[in-house]
Coordinates of C-alpha atoms and ligand atoms in Angstrom, one line a residue:
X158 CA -131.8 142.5 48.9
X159 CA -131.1 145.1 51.4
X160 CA -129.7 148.5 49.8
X161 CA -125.7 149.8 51.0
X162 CA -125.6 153.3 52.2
X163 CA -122.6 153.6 49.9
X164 CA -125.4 153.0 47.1
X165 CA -127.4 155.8 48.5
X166 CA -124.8 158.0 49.2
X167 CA -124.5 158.7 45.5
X168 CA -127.9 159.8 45.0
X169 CA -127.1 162.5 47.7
X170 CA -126.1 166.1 47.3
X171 CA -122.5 165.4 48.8
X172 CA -121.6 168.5 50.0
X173 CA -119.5 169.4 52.7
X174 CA -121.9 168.8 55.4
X175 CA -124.5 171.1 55.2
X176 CA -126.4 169.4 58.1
X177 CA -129.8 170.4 57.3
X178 CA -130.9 166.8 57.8
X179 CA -129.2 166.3 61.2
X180 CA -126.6 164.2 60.0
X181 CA -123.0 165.7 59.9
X182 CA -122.5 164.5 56.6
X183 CA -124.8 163.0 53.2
X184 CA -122.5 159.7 54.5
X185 CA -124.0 159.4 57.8
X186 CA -127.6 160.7 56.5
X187 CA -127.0 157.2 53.7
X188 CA -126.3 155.3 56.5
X189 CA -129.2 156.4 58.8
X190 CA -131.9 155.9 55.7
X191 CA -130.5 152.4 54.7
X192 CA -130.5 151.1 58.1
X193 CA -134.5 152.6 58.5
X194 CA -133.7 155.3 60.6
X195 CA -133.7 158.4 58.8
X196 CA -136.3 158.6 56.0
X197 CA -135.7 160.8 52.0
X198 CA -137.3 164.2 53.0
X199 CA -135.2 165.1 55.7
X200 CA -132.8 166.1 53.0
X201 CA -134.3 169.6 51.3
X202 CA -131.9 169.4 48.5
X203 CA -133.4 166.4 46.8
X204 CA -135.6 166.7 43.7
X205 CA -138.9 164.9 44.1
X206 CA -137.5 162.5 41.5
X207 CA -134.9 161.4 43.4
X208 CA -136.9 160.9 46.8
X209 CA -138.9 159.0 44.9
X210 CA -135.9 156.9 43.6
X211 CA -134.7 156.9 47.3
X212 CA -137.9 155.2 48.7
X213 CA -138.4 152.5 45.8
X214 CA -134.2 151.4 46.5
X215 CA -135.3 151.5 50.1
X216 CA -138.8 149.2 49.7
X217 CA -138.8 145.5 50.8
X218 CA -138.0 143.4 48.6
X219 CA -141.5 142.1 49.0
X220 CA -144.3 143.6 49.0
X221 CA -146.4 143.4 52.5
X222 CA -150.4 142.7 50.9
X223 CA -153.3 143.0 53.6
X224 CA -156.5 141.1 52.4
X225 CA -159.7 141.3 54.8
X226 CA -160.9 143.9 57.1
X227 CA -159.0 145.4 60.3
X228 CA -160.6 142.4 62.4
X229 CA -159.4 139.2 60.6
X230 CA -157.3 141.1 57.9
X231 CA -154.8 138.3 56.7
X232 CA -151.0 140.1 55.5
X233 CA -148.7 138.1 53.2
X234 CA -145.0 139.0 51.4
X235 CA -142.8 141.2 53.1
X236 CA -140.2 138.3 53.0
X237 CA -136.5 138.9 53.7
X238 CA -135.2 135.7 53.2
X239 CA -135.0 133.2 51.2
X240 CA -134.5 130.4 53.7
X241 CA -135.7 129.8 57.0
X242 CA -132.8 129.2 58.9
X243 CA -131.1 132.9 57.2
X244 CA -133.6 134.8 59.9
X245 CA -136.8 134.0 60.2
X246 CA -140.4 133.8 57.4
X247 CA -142.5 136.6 58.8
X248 CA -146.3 136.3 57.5
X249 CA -147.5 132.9 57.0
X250 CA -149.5 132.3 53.9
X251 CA -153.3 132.3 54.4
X252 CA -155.3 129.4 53.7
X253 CA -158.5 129.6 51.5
X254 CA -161.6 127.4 51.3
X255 CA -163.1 127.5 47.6
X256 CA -166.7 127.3 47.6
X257 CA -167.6 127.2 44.1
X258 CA -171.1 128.9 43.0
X259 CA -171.8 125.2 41.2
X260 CA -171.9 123.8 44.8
X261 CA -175.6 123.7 46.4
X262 CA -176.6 126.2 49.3
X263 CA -176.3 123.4 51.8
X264 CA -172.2 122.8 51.0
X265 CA -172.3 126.5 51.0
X266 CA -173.7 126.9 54.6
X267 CA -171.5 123.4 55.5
X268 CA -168.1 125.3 54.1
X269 CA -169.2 128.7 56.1
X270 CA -169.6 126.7 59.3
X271 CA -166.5 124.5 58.8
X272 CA -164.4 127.4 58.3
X273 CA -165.9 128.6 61.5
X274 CA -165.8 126.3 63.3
X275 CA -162.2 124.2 62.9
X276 CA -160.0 126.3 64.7
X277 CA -157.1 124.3 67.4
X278 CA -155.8 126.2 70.1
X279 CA -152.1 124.9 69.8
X280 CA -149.5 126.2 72.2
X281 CA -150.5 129.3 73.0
X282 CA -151.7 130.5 69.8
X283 CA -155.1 129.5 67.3
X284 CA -154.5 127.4 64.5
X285 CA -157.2 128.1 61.7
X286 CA -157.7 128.7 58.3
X287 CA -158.0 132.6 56.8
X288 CA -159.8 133.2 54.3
X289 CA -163.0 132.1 51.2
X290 CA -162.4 132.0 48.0
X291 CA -165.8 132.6 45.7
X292 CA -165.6 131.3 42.7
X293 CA -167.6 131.9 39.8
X294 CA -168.2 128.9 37.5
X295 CA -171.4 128.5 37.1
X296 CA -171.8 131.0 34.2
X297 CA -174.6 133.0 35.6
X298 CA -173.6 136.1 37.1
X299 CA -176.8 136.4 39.7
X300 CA -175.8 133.1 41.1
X301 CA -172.1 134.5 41.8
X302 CA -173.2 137.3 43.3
X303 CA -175.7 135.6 45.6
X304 CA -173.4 133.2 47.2
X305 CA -171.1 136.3 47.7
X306 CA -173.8 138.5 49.3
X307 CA -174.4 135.8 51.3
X308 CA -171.0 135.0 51.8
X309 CA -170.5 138.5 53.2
X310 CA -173.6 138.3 55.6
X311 CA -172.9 135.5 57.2
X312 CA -168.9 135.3 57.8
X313 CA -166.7 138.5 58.5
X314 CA -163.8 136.6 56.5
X315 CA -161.3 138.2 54.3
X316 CA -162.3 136.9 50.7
X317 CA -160.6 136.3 47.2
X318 CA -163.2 136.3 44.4
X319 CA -162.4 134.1 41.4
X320 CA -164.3 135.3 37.9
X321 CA -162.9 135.2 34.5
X322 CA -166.0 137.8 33.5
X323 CA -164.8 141.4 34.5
X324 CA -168.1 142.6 35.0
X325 CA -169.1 139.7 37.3
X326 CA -165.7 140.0 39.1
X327 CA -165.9 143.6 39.6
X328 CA -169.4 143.5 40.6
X329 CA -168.9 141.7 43.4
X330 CA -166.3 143.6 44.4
X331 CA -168.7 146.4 44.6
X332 CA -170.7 144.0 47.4
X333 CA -167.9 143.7 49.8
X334 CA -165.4 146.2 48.8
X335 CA -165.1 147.7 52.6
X336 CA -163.7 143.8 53.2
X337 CA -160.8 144.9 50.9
X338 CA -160.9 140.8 48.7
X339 CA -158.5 140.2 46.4
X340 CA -159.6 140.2 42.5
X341 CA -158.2 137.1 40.6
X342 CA -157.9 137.4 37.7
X343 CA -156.1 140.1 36.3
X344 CA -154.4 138.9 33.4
X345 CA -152.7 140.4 29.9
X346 CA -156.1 140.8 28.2
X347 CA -158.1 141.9 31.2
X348 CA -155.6 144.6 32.2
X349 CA -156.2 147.4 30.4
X350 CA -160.1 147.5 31.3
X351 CA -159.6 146.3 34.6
X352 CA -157.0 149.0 35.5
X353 CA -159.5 151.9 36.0
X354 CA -162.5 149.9 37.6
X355 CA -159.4 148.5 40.0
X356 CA -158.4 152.2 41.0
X357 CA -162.2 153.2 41.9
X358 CA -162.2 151.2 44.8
X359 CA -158.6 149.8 45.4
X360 CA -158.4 146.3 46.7
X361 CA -155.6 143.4 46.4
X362 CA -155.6 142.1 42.8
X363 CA -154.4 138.3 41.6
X364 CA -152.1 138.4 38.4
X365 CA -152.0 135.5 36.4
X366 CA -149.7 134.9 33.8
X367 CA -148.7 131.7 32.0
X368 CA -145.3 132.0 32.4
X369 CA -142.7 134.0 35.1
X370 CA -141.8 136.1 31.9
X371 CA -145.5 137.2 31.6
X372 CA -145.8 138.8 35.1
X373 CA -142.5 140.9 34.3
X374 CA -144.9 143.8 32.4
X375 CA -148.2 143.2 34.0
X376 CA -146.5 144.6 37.5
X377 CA -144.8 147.1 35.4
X378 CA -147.6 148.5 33.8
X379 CA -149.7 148.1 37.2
X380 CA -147.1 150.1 38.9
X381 CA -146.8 152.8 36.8
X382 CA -150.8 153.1 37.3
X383 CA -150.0 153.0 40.8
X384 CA -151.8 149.6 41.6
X385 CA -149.1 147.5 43.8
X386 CA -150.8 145.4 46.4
X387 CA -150.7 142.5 43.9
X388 CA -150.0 138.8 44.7
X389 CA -148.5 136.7 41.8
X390 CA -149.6 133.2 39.9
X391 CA -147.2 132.5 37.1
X392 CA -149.6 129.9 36.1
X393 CA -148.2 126.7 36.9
X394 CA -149.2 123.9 35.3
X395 CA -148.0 121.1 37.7
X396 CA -146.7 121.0 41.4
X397 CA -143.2 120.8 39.7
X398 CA -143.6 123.6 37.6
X399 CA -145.2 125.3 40.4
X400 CA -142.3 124.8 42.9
X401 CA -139.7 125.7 40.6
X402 CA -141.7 129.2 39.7
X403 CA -142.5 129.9 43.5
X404 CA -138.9 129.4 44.5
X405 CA -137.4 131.5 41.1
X406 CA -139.7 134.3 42.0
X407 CA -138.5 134.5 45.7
X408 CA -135.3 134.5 44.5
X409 CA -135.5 137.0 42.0
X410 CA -137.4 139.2 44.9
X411 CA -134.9 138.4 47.8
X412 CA -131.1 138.0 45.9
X413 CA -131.8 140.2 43.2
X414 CA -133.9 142.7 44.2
X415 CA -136.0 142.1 40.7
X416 CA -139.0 144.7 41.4
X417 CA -141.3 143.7 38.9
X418 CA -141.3 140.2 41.3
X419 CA -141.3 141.5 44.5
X420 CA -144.5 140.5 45.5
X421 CA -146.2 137.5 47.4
X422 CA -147.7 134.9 45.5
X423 CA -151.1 132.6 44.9
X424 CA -151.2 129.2 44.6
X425 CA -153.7 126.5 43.8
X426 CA -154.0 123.1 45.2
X427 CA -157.3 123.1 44.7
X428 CA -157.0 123.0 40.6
X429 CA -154.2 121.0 40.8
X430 CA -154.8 117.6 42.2
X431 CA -157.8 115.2 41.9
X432 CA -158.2 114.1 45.3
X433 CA -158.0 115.4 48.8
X434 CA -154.8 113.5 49.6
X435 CA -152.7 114.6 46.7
X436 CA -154.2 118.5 47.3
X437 CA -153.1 118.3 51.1
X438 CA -149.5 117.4 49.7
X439 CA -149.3 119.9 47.0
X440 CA -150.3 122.3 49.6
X441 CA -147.8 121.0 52.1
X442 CA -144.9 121.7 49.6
X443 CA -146.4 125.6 49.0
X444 CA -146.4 126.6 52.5
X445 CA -142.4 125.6 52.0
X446 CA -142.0 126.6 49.0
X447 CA -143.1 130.3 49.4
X448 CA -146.4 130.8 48.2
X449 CA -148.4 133.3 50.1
X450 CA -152.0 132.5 49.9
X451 CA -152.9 128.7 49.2
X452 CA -156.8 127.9 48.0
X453 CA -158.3 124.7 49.0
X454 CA -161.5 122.7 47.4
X455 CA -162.1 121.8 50.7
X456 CA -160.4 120.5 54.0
X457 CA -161.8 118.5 57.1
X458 CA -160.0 118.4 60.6
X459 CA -157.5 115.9 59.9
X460 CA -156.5 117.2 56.5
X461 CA -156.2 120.8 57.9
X462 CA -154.7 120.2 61.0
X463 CA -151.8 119.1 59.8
X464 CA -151.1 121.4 57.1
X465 CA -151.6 124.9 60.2
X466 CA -149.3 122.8 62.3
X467 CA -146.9 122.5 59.0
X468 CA -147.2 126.2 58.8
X469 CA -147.0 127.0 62.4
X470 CA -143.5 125.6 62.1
X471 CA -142.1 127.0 59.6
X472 CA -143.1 130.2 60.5
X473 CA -141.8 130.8 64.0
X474 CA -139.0 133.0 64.2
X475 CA -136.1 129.7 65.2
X476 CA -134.2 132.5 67.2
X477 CA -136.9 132.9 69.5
X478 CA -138.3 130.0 71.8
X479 CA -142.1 129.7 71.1
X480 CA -143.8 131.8 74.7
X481 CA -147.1 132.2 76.1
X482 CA -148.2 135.2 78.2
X483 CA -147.4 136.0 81.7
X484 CA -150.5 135.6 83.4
X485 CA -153.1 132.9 85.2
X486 CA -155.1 131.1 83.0
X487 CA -158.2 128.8 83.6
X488 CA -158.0 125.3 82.6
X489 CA -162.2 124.3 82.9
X490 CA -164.4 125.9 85.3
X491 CA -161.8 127.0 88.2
X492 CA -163.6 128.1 91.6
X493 CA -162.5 129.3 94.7
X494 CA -161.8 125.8 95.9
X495 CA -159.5 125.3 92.7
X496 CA -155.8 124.0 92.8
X497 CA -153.2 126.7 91.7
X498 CA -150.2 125.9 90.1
X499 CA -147.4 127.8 88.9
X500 CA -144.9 127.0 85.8
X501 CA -142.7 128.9 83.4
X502 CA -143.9 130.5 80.1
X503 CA -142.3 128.1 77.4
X504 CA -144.9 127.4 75.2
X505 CA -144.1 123.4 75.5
X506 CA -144.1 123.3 79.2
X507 CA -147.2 125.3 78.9
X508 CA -149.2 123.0 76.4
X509 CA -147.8 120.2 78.5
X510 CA -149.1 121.2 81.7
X511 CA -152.2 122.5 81.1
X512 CA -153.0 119.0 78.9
X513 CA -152.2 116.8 82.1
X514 CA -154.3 119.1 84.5
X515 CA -157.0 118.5 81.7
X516 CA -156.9 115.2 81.7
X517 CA -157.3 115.2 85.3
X518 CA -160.9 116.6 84.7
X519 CA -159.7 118.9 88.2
X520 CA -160.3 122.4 87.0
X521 CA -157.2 124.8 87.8
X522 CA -155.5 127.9 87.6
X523 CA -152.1 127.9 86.2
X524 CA -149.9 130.9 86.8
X525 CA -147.3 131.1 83.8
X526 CA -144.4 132.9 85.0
X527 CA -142.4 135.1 82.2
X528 CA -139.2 133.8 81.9
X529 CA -138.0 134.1 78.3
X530 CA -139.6 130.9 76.6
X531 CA -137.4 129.0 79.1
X532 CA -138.6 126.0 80.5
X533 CA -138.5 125.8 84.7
X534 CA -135.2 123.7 85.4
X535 CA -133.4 126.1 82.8
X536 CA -135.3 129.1 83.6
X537 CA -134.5 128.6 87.7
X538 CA -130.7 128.1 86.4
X539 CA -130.6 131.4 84.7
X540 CA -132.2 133.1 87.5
X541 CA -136.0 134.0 85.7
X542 CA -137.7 131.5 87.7
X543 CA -137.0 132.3 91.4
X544 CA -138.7 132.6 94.5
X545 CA -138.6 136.1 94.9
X546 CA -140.1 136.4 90.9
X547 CA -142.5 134.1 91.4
X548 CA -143.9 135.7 94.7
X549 CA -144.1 139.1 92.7
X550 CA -146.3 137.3 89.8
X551 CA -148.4 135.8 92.4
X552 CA -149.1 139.3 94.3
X553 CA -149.6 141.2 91.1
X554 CA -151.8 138.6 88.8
X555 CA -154.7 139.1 90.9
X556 CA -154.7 134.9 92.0
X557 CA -155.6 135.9 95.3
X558 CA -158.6 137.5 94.6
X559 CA -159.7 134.2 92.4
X560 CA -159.4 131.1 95.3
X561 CA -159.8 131.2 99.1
X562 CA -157.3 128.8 100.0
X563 CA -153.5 129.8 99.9
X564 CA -151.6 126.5 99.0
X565 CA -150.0 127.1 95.9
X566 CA -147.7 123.8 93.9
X567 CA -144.7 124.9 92.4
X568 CA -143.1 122.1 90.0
X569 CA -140.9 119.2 91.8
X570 CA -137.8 120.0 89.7
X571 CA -138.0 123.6 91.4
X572 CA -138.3 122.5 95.2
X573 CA -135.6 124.5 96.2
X574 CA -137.3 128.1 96.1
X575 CA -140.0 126.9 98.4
X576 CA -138.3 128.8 101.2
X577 CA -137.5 132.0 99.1
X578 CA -141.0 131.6 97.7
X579 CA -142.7 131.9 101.1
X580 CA -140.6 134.5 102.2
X581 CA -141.7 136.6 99.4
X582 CA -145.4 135.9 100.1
X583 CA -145.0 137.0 104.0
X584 CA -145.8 133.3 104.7
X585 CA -149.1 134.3 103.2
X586 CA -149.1 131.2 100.8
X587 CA -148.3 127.6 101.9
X588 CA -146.0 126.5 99.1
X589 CA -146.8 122.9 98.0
X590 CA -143.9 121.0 96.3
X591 CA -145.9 119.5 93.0
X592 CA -144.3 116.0 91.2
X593 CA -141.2 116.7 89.4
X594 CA -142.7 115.6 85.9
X595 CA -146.1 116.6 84.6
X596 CA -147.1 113.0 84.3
X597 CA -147.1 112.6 88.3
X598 CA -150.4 114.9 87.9
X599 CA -152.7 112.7 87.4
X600 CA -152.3 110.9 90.7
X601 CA -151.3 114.5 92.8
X602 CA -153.8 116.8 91.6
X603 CA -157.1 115.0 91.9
X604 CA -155.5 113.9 95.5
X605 CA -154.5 117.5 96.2
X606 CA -157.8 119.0 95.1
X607 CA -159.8 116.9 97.9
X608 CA -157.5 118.6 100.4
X609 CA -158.9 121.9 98.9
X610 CA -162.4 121.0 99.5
X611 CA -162.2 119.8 102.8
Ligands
SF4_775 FE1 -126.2 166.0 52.7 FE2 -128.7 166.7 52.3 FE3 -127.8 166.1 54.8 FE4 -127.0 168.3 53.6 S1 -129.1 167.8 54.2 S2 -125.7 166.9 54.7 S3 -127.0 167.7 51.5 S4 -127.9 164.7 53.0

């Protein structure tokens, strides 16, 4: 819940505009720090206390938790909102694959590699699952800490590491602490003990109560030992109970600005249904219903596919149309004998055109012109897809340098910048008016590509 600057305001000094913070009044300096553009210590009249009590009103709601390394760290909470449609979900929840230290090395080595290698390029961006979640079931602490040694060798994952025996849990934190895992679990009876071994090497921690209630002082008394990147699992016992506590927390975070909840939250398909179908649905309704990190028994590419196109979804920002970058990109093995194409740089028309020259087996080059997610009728109507910019893409992507020909095929539905188009290229380029739907491809390319050749 976003703080008012008349709330801040009466934290402030008030007096009659001493200016020492570069605001003419404490008003105007409220203002500027609830709006994020001013920050406590530009006033020298507050007490520590108070700056203190400044930047906790002044927090996110939600607390923003990184798990993983720099290179495939994985962030969740930060949340504004509680629905979608209010502004837009910011960081998507990961998804896990539990490998359980039960399982034999050769699911072990068959859950590292499927991790690695299900991944769908989609649109413009790489759909895949995050992170591993080791869990420790087997009861024999050198077995856990094998499979995470190995774990750790062989995949530069993020990882959440699943012990109900501290001294397991925290030793193999001690194996991959630079990969900054998340603990899980900290609970009421752990906490206590776990609090110092937590603050030698901070990572993420998992909190697991069995109720919303029990959370309330576990935060707390984390907090006040200065432990906050926490994720939340009010121990659900069913996917009814677990919807109703995932939404209660986000609404105690977002509308009332509950600290104590303000953070992201686990959740556990994997424990919770019996078979793969089931787990894929529970899972379906948590990346809805708010949770920010979702553990899976296991997934293949039909079950996961669906669920990173689910999340995909609801995770782009509605007020922005889905883009892909300005630039030319290679669809198969282009040469210097390869058909050029141009288009705009809507994600759709994008995925669409690059599919049909695929499925032409011609290899291309597609030059996707920026025009504000826009796709090329509308774009050309508002003016971001016209001769004159399409000529300045094709001079400064570097196309030229790629093919020996100069024929390049702007879309049917855009014929009339053919003449602009050339004019911009010095007559350089031969403009070739393409078919005005992406289906006419697959008769015009392979066609146009033996013109190339010859
Ligand atoms: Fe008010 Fe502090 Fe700014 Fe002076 S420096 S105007 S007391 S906020």
């Amino acid at each position: 819940m976003p703080i008012a600057g008349s709330e801040i305001v009466k934290l402030l000094p008030k007096t009659k505009g001493c200016r020492d913070c570069g605001f003419p009044t404490c008003f105007a300096f409220a203002m500027k720090l609830a709006s994020g553009g001013a920050t406590a210590d530009k006033c020298p009249y507050l007490s520590e206390e108070t700056k203190a009590k400044i930047v906790d009103l002044l927090a996110p709601p939600m607390k923003l938790v990184t798990i993983g390394s720099e290179e495939s760290k994985v962030q969740v909470g930060n949340e504004e909102v509680i629905y979608r449609h209010e502004k837009s979900y910011i960081h998507p929840p990961g998804i896990a694959l539990l490998i359980s230290d039960k399982e034999s090395a050769a699911i072990t080595d068959q859950k590292i590699k499927k991790i690695k290698d299900l991944q769908f390029p989609w649109v413009g961006v790489n759909l895949k699952a995050d992170l591993l979640a080791l869990y420790f079931e087997s009861g024999d602490k050198d077995k856990f800490l094998s499979l995470v040694n190995k774990v750790y060798q062989s995949s530069n994952l993020g990882l959440i590491l699943i012990s109900e025996d501290m001294d397991a849990l925290f030793s193999a934190r001690d194996i991959c602490a630079d990969r900054q895992p998340l603990l899980y679990p900290i609970t009421e009876e752990n906490v206590e003990a776990a609090i110092p071994k937590i603050k030698q090497h901070p990572t993420p921690i998992g909190i697991r109560g069995d109720s919303i209630e029990s959370l309330v002082p576990l935060t707390t008394k984390l907090k006040e030992a200065g432990i906050e990147d926490v994720v939340l699992d009010p121990g659900s016992k069913n996917t009814l109970e677990a919807i109703r506590d995932q939404t209660f927390i986000r609404r105690a975070a977002i509308k009332q600005g509950f600290r104590p909840l303000g953070y992201p939250t686990i959740a556990f398909p994997c424990f919770m249904a019996n078979d793969g179908l089931k787990e894929v649905m529970v899972a379906s309704a948590f990346i809805n219903k708010f949770a920010g990190i979702i553990v899976l028994s296991d997934f293949d590419r039909f079950s996961l596919l669906p669920i990173l196109v689910q999340r995909l979804n609801i995770y782009t920002d509605p007020r922005f149309p889905m883009a892909v970058e300005e630039k030319y990109y290679e669809v198969g093995e282009p040469n210097e004998y390869s058909p050029v194409l141009v288009t705009s740089n809507w994600a759709l028309t994008y995925f669409l055109v690059s599919s049909a020259v695929e499925s032409t087996k011609i290899p291309a080059y597609i030059c996707v012109k920026e025009s504000e997610g826009l796709g090329v009728l509308t774009a050309w109507a508002a003016g971001k897809f016209s001769g004159d910019s399409v000529g300045a893409l094709i001079k400064k992507s570097g196309i030229a340098d790629r093919v020996k020909h100069r024929k390049l095929v702007i879309p049917g539905k855009v014929a009339r910048i053919k003449g602009e188009l050339e004019d911009a290229l010095n007559l350089e380029w031969e403009i070739i008016v393409g078919p005005k739907e992406t289906t006419g491809l697959g008769v015009f390319l392979p066609e146009f590509a033996k013109t190339l050749k010859g």
